Amino acid sequence: MWGRVRGIGSRVIGGWRAEGRAGREERAGREERPHNLFEAAAAYVSACAEDDQDRIDEAAGWVSPEALSFGVNELACRAVIALARERDESPGTVARALLGLPAA
């Protein structure tokens, strides 16, 4: 029985290794390290600010839509906090000002 389990495990691990080799060979002409969600969010937001549709599409393809949404949200939070500290105001006041909303 254990021999059969080891055989199945060997086939699974061998398949993973083959997929890894194929992926490395496929990426040979491209950057080795994949983009993370924060890099994608930074590129996406800066491209949106510059209205560069090609860069928007490229950055949106680096990660899943859910990961990109999380990264953009995290970037927005950090930006509002940084501006609030710089202006010596509350994050709520800064966020409302950035969106053109009246003070609460």
Coordinates of N, CA and C in Angstrom, one line a residue:
M1 N 0.8 -1.2 0.0 CA 0.0 0.0 0.0 C 0.9 1.3 0.0
W2 N 1.9 1.3 0.9 CA 2.7 2.5 0.9 C 3.5 2.7 -0.4
G3 N 3.9 1.6 -1.0 CA 4.6 1.7 -2.3 C 3.7 2.4 -3.3
R4 N 2.4 2.1 -3.3 CA 1.5 2.7 -4.2 C 1.3 4.2 -3.9
V5 N 1.3 4.6 -2.7 CA 1.2 6.0 -2.3 C 2.4 6.7 -2.7
R6 N 3.6 6.1 -2.5 CA 4.9 6.8 -2.9 C 4.9 6.9 -4.4
G7 N 4.4 6.0 -5.2 CA 4.3 6.1 -6.6 C 3.5 7.2 -7.1
I8 N 2.3 7.4 -6.5 CA 1.4 8.5 -6.8 C 2.1 9.8 -6.5
G9 N 2.7 9.9 -5.3 CA 3.4 11.1 -4.9 C 4.6 11.4 -5.9
S10 N 5.3 10.4 -6.3 CA 6.4 10.7 -7.3 C 5.9 11.2 -8.6
R11 N 4.7 10.7 -9.0 CA 4.1 11.2 -10.3 C 3.7 12.6 -10.2
V12 N 3.1 13.0 -9.0 CA 2.6 14.3 -8.8 C 3.8 15.3 -8.7
I13 N 4.8 15.0 -8.0 CA 6.0 15.8 -7.9 C 6.7 15.9 -9.2
G14 N 6.8 14.9 -9.9 CA 7.4 14.9 -11.3 C 6.6 15.8 -12.2
G15 N 5.3 15.8 -12.1 CA 4.5 16.7 -12.9 C 4.7 18.2 -12.5
W16 N 4.8 18.4 -11.2 CA 5.1 19.8 -10.8 C 6.5 20.3 -11.3
R17 N 7.4 19.4 -11.2 CA 8.8 19.8 -11.7 C 8.8 20.1 -13.2
A18 N 8.0 19.2 -14.0 CA 7.9 19.4 -15.4 C 7.2 20.8 -15.8
E19 N 6.2 21.1 -15.0 CA 5.5 22.4 -15.2 C 6.4 23.5 -14.9
G20 N 7.2 23.4 -13.8 CA 8.1 24.4 -13.4 C 9.2 24.7 -14.5
R21 N 9.7 23.6 -15.1 CA 10.7 23.7 -16.2 C 10.1 24.3 -17.4
A22 N 8.9 23.9 -17.7 CA 8.2 24.5 -18.9 C 8.0 26.0 -18.7
G23 N 7.5 26.4 -17.5 CA 7.3 27.8 -17.2 C 8.6 28.6 -17.3
R24 N 9.7 28.0 -16.8 CA 11.0 28.8 -16.9 C 11.4 28.9 -18.3
E25 N 11.2 27.9 -19.1 CA 11.6 28.0 -20.5 C 10.8 29.0 -21.2
E26 N 9.5 29.0 -20.9 CA 8.6 30.0 -21.5 C 8.9 31.4 -21.2
R27 N 9.4 31.6 -20.0 CA 9.7 33.0 -19.5 C 11.2 33.4 -19.9
A28 N 11.9 32.5 -20.6 CA 13.3 32.8 -20.8 C 13.6 34.2 -21.4
G29 N 12.8 34.7 -22.3 CA 13.0 36.0 -22.8 C 12.4 37.1 -22.0
R30 N 11.7 36.8 -21.0 CA 11.0 37.8 -20.2 C 11.6 37.9 -18.8
E31 N 11.1 38.9 -18.0 CA 11.6 39.1 -16.7 C 11.3 37.8 -15.9
E32 N 12.3 37.4 -15.1 CA 12.1 36.1 -14.3 C 11.1 36.2 -13.2
R33 N 11.2 37.3 -12.4 CA 10.3 37.4 -11.2 C 9.0 38.0 -11.6
P34 N 7.9 37.3 -11.2 CA 6.5 37.8 -11.5 C 6.2 39.0 -10.7
H35 N 5.3 39.8 -11.2 CA 4.9 41.0 -10.5 C 4.0 40.6 -9.3
N36 N 4.1 41.4 -8.2 CA 3.3 41.2 -7.1 C 2.1 42.2 -7.1
L37 N 1.1 42.0 -6.3 CA -0.1 42.8 -6.3 C 0.2 44.3 -6.1
F38 N 1.2 44.6 -5.3 CA 1.5 46.0 -5.0 C 2.2 46.7 -6.2
E39 N 3.0 46.0 -6.9 CA 3.6 46.5 -8.1 C 2.5 46.7 -9.1
A40 N 1.6 45.8 -9.2 CA 0.5 45.9 -10.2 C -0.4 47.1 -9.8
A41 N -0.7 47.3 -8.6 CA -1.5 48.4 -8.1 C -0.8 49.7 -8.4
A42 N 0.5 49.8 -8.1 CA 1.2 51.1 -8.3 C 1.2 51.4 -9.8
A43 N 1.5 50.4 -10.6 CA 1.5 50.7 -12.1 C 0.1 51.0 -12.6
Y44 N -0.9 50.3 -12.1 CA -2.3 50.6 -12.5 C -2.7 52.0 -12.2
V45 N -2.5 52.4 -10.9 CA -3.0 53.7 -10.5 C -2.2 54.8 -11.2
S46 N -0.9 54.7 -11.3 CA -0.2 55.7 -12.0 C -0.6 55.8 -13.5
A47 N -0.8 54.7 -14.1 CA -1.3 54.7 -15.5 C -2.7 55.3 -15.6
C48 N -3.6 55.1 -14.7 CA -4.9 55.7 -14.7 C -4.7 57.2 -14.5
A49 N -3.8 57.7 -13.6 CA -3.6 59.1 -13.4 C -3.1 59.8 -14.7
E50 N -2.3 59.0 -15.5 CA -1.8 59.6 -16.7 C -2.6 59.3 -17.9
D51 N -3.7 58.6 -17.7 CA -4.7 58.2 -18.8 C -4.0 57.4 -19.9
D52 N -3.2 56.4 -19.5 CA -2.4 55.6 -20.4 C -3.1 54.2 -20.5
Q53 N -4.0 54.0 -21.5 CA -4.8 52.8 -21.5 C -3.9 51.5 -21.7
D54 N -2.8 51.7 -22.5 CA -2.0 50.5 -22.7 C -1.3 50.0 -21.4
R55 N -0.8 51.0 -20.6 CA -0.2 50.6 -19.3 C -1.3 50.1 -18.4
I56 N -2.5 50.7 -18.4 CA -3.6 50.2 -17.6 C -3.9 48.7 -17.9
D57 N -4.0 48.4 -19.1 CA -4.3 47.0 -19.5 C -3.1 46.1 -19.2
E58 N -1.9 46.5 -19.3 CA -0.8 45.7 -19.0 C -0.7 45.4 -17.5
A59 N -0.9 46.4 -16.7 CA -0.8 46.3 -15.2 C -2.0 45.4 -14.7
A60 N -3.2 45.6 -15.4 CA -4.3 44.8 -15.0 C -4.1 43.3 -15.3
G61 N -3.3 43.0 -16.2 CA -3.0 41.6 -16.5 C -2.0 40.9 -15.7
W62 N -1.3 41.6 -14.8 CA -0.3 41.1 -14.0 C -0.8 40.2 -12.9
V63 N -1.9 40.5 -12.3 CA -2.5 39.8 -11.2 C -4.0 39.6 -11.4
S64 N -4.7 38.9 -10.6 CA -6.1 38.7 -10.7 C -6.8 40.0 -10.4
P65 N -8.1 40.2 -10.9 CA -8.8 41.4 -10.5 C -9.0 41.6 -9.0
E66 N -9.2 40.5 -8.3 CA -9.4 40.6 -6.9 C -8.1 41.1 -6.2
A67 N -6.9 40.6 -6.6 CA -5.7 41.0 -6.1 C -5.4 42.5 -6.4
L68 N -5.7 42.9 -7.7 CA -5.5 44.3 -8.1 C -6.4 45.2 -7.2
S69 N -7.6 44.8 -7.0 CA -8.5 45.6 -6.2 C -8.0 45.8 -4.8
F70 N -7.5 44.7 -4.2 CA -6.9 44.8 -2.9 C -5.7 45.7 -2.9
G71 N -4.8 45.6 -3.9 CA -3.7 46.5 -4.0 C -4.0 47.9 -4.1
V72 N -5.0 48.2 -5.0 CA -5.4 49.6 -5.2 C -6.0 50.2 -3.9
N73 N -6.8 49.4 -3.2 CA -7.3 49.8 -1.9 C -6.2 50.1 -0.9
E74 N -5.2 49.2 -0.8 CA -4.1 49.4 0.1 C -3.3 50.7 -0.3
L75 N -3.1 50.9 -1.5 CA -2.4 52.1 -2.0 C -3.2 53.3 -1.6
A76 N -4.5 53.3 -1.8 CA -5.3 54.5 -1.5 C -5.2 54.8 0.0
C77 N -5.3 53.8 0.8 CA -5.2 53.9 2.3 C -3.9 54.5 2.7
R78 N -2.8 54.0 2.2 CA -1.5 54.5 2.5 C -1.3 55.9 2.0
A79 N -1.8 56.3 0.8 CA -1.7 57.6 0.3 C -2.5 58.6 1.2
V80 N -3.7 58.3 1.6 CA -4.5 59.2 2.4 C -3.8 59.4 3.7
I81 N -3.3 58.3 4.3 CA -2.6 58.4 5.6 C -1.3 59.3 5.5
A82 N -0.5 59.1 4.4 CA 0.6 60.0 4.2 C 0.3 61.4 4.0
L83 N -0.7 61.7 3.2 CA -1.2 63.1 3.0 C -1.7 63.7 4.3
A84 N -2.5 62.9 5.1 CA -3.0 63.4 6.3 C -1.9 63.8 7.3
R85 N -0.9 63.0 7.4 CA 0.3 63.3 8.2 C 1.0 64.6 7.7
E86 N 1.2 64.6 6.4 CA 1.8 65.8 5.8 C 1.1 67.1 6.1
R87 N -0.3 67.0 6.0 CA -1.1 68.2 6.1 C -1.5 68.4 7.6
D88 N -1.2 67.5 8.4 CA -1.6 67.6 9.8 C -3.2 67.6 9.9
E89 N -3.8 66.8 9.2 CA -5.3 66.7 9.2 C -5.7 65.3 9.4
S90 N -7.0 65.0 9.6 CA -7.5 63.7 9.7 C -7.5 63.0 8.4
P91 N -7.4 61.6 8.3 CA -7.5 60.9 7.1 C -8.9 61.2 6.4
G92 N -9.9 61.3 7.2 CA -11.3 61.5 6.7 C -11.4 62.8 6.0
T93 N -10.8 63.9 6.6 CA -10.8 65.2 5.9 C -10.0 65.2 4.6
V94 N -8.9 64.5 4.6 CA -8.1 64.4 3.4 C -8.8 63.7 2.3
A95 N -9.4 62.5 2.7 CA -10.1 61.7 1.7 C -11.3 62.5 1.1
R96 N -12.0 63.2 1.9 CA -13.1 64.0 1.4 C -12.6 65.1 0.5
A97 N -11.5 65.7 0.8 CA -11.0 66.8 0.0 C -10.5 66.3 -1.3
L98 N -9.8 65.1 -1.3 CA -9.4 64.5 -2.6 C -10.5 64.2 -3.5
L99 N -11.6 63.8 -3.0 CA -12.8 63.5 -3.8 C -13.7 64.7 -4.1
G100 N -13.3 65.9 -3.6 CA -14.1 67.1 -3.8 C -15.4 67.1 -3.0
L101 N -15.4 66.4 -1.9 CA -16.7 66.4 -1.1 C -16.6 67.5 0.0
P102 N -17.7 68.0 0.4 CA -17.7 69.0 1.5 C -17.2 68.4 2.8
A103 N -16.7 69.2 3.6 CA -16.2 68.7 4.9 C -17.4 68.2 5.7
A104 N -17.1 67.1 6.5 CA -18.2 66.5 7.2 C -18.5 67.2 8.5

